[in-house]
mmCIF file with all atom_site columns, C-alpha atoms in Angstrom:
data_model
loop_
_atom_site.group_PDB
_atom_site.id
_atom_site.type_symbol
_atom_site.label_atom_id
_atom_site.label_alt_id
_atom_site.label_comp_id
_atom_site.label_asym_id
_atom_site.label_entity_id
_atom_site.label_seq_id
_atom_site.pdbx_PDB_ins_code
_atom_site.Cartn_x
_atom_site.Cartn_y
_atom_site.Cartn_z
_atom_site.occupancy
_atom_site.B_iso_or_equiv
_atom_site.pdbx_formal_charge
_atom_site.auth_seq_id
_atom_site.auth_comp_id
_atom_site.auth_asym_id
_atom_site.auth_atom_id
_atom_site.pdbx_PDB_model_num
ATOM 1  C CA . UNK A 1 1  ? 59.631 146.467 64.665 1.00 0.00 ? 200 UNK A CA 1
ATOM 2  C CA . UNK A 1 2  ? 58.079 144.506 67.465 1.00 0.00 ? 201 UNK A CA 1
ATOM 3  C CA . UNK A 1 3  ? 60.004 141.995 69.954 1.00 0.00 ? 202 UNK A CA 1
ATOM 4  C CA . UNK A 1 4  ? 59.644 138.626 69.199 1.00 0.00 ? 203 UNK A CA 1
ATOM 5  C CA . UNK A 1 5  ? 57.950 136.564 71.543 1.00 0.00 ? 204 UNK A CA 1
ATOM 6  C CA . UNK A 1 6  ? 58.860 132.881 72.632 1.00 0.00 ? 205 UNK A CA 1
ATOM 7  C CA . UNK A 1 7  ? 55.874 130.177 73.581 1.00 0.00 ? 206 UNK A CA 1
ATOM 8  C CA . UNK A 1 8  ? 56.618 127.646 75.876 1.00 0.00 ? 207 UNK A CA 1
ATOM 9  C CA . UNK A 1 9  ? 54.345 124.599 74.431 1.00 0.00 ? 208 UNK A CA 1
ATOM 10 C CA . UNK A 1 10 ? 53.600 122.534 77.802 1.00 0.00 ? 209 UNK A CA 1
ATOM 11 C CA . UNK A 1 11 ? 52.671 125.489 79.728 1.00 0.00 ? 210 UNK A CA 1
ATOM 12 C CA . UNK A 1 12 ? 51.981 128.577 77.029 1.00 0.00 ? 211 UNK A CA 1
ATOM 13 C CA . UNK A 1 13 ? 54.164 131.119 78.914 1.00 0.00 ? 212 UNK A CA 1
ATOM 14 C CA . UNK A 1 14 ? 54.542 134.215 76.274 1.00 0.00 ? 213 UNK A CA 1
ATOM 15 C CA . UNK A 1 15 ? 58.130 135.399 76.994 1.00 0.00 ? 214 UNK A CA 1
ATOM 16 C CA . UNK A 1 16 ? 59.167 138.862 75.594 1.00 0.00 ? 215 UNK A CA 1
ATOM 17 C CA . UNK A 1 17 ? 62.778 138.844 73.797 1.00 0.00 ? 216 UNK A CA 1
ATOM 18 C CA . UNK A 1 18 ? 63.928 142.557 74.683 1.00 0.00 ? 217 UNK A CA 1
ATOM 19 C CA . UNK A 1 19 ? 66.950 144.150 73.188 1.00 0.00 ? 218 UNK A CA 1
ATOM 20 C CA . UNK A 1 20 ? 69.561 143.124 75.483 1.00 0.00 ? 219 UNK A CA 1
ATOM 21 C CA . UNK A 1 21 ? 69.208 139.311 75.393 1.00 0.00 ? 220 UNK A CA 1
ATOM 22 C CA . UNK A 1 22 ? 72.057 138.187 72.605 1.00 0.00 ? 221 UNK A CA 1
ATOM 23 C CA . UNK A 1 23 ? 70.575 134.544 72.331 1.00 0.00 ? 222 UNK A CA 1
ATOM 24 C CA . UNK A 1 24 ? 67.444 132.480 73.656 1.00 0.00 ? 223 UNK A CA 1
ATOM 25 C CA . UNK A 1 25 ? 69.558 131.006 76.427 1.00 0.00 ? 224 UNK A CA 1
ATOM 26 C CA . UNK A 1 26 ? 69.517 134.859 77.861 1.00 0.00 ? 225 UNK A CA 1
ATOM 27 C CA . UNK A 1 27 ? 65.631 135.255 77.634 1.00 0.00 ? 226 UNK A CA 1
ATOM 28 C CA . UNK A 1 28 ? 64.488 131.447 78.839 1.00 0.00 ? 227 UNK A CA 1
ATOM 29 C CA . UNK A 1 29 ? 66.905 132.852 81.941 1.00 0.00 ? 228 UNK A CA 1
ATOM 30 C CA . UNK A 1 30 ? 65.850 136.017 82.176 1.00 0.00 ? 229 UNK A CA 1
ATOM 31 C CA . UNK A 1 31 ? 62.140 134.916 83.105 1.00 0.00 ? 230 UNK A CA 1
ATOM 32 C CA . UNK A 1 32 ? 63.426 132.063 85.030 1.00 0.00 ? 231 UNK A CA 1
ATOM 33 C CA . UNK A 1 33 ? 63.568 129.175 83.493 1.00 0.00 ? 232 UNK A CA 1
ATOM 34 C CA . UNK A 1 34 ? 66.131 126.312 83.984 1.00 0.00 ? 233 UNK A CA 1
ATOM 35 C CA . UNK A 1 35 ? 68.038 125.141 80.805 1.00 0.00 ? 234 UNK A CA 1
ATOM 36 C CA . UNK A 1 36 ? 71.173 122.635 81.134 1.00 0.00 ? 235 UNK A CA 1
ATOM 37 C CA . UNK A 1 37 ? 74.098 123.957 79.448 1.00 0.00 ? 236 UNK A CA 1
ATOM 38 C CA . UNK A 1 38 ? 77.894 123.710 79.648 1.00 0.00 ? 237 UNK A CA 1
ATOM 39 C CA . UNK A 1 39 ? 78.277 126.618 77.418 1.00 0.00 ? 238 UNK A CA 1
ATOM 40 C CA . UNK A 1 40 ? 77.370 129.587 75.488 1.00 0.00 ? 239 UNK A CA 1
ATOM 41 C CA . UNK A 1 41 ? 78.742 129.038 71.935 1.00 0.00 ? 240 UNK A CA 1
ATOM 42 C CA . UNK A 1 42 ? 76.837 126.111 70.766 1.00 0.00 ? 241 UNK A CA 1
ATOM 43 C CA . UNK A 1 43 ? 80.001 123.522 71.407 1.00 0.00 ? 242 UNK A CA 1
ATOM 44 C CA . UNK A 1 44 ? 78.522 120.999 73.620 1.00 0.00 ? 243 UNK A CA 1
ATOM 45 C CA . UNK A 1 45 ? 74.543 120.752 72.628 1.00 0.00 ? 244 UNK A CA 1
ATOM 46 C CA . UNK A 1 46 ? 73.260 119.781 76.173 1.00 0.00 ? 245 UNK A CA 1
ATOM 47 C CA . UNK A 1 47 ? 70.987 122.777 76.182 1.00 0.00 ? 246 UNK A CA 1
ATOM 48 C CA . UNK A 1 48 ? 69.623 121.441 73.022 1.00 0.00 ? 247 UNK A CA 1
ATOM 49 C CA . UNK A 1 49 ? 65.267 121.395 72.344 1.00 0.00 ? 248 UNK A CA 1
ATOM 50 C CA . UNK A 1 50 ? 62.816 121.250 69.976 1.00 0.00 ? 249 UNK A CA 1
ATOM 51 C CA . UNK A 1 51 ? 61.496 123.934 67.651 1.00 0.00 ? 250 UNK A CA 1
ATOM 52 C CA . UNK A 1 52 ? 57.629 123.670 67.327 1.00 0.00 ? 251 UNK A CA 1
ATOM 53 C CA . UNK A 1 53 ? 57.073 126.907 65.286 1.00 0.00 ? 252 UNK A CA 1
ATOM 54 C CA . UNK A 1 54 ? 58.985 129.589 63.771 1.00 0.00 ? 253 UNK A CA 1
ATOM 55 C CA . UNK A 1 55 ? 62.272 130.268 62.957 1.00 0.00 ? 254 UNK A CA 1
ATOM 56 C CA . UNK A 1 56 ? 65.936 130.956 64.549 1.00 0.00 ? 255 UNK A CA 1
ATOM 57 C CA . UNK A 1 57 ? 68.940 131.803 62.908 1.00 0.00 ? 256 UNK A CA 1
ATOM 58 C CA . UNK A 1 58 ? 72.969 131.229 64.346 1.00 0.00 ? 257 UNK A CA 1
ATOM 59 C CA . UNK A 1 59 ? 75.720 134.024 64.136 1.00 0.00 ? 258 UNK A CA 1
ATOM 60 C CA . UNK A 1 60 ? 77.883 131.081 63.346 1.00 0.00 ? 259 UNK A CA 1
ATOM 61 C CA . UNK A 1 61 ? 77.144 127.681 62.665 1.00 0.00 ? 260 UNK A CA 1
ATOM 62 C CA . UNK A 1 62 ? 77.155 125.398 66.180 1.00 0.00 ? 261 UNK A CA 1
ATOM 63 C CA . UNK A 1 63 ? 79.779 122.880 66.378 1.00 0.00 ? 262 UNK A CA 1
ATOM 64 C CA . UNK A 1 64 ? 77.191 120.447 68.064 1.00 0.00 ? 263 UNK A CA 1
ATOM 65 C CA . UNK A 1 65 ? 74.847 118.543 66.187 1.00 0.00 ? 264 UNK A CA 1
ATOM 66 C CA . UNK A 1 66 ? 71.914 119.787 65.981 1.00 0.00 ? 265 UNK A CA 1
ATOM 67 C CA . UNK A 1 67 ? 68.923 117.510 63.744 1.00 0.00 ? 266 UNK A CA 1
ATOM 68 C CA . UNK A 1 68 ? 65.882 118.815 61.976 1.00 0.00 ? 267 UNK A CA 1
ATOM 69 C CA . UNK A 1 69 ? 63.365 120.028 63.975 1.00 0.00 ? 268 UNK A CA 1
ATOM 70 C CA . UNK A 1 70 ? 66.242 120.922 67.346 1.00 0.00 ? 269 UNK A CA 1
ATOM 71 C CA . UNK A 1 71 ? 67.755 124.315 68.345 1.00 0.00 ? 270 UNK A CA 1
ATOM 72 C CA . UNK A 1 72 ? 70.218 125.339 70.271 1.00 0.00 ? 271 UNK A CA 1
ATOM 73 C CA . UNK A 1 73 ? 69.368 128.493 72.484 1.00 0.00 ? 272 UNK A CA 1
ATOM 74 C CA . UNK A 1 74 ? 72.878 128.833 73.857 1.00 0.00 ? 273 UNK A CA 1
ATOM 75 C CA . UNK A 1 75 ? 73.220 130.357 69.990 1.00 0.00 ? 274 UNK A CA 1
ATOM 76 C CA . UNK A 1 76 ? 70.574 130.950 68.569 1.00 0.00 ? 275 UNK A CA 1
ATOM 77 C CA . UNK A 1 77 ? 68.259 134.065 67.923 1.00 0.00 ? 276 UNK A CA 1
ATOM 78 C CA . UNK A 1 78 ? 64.677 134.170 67.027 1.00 0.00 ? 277 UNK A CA 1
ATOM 79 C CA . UNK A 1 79 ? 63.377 135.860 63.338 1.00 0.00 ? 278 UNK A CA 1
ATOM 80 C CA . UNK A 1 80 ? 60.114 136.613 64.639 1.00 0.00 ? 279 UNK A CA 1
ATOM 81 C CA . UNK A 1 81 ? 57.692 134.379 67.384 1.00 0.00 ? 280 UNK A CA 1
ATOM 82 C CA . UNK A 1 82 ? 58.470 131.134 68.229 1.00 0.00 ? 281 UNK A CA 1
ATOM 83 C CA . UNK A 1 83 ? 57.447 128.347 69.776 1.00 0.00 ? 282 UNK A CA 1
ATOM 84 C CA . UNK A 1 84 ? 59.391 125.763 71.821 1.00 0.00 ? 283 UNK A CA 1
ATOM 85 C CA . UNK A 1 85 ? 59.469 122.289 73.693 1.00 0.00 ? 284 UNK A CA 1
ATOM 86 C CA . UNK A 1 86 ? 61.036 123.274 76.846 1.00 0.00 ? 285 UNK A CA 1
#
């Protein structure tokens, strides 16, 4: 099965999601990128953004609120491309 990939919308970065990266968080650092966050299990929402395409699925629900349309990457893991507002 290929890796997802992740598109950054403002500047159209392709980022590979290899094996090792357990959420989006991990990959938008891994090539990096700065995302404000105060945690790692979707508590808080500050590293919240917007989904333009694709989809991402959560281990566990977040605790934060998250509205239609907004993902958070501290939890989240992609199910195939995606694209994002960074």
């Amino acid at each position: 099965m290929a890796r997802p990939f992740v598109i950054l919308r403002t500047s159209g970065d392709r980022l590979e999601w290899a094996e090792e990266h357990p959420n989006l968080l991990s990959v938008l650092e891994a090539h990096n990128f700065c995302v404000e966050f105060q945690c790692r299990e979707g508590y808080c929402g500050s590293c919240r953004m917007r989904l333009v395409k694709g989809e991402v699925s959560y281990a566990e629900m977040p605790l934060a609120f998250v509205q239609q349309g907004e993902i958070l990457p501290c939890c989240c893991t992609a199910q195939g491309d995606i694209e994002i507002d960074l």
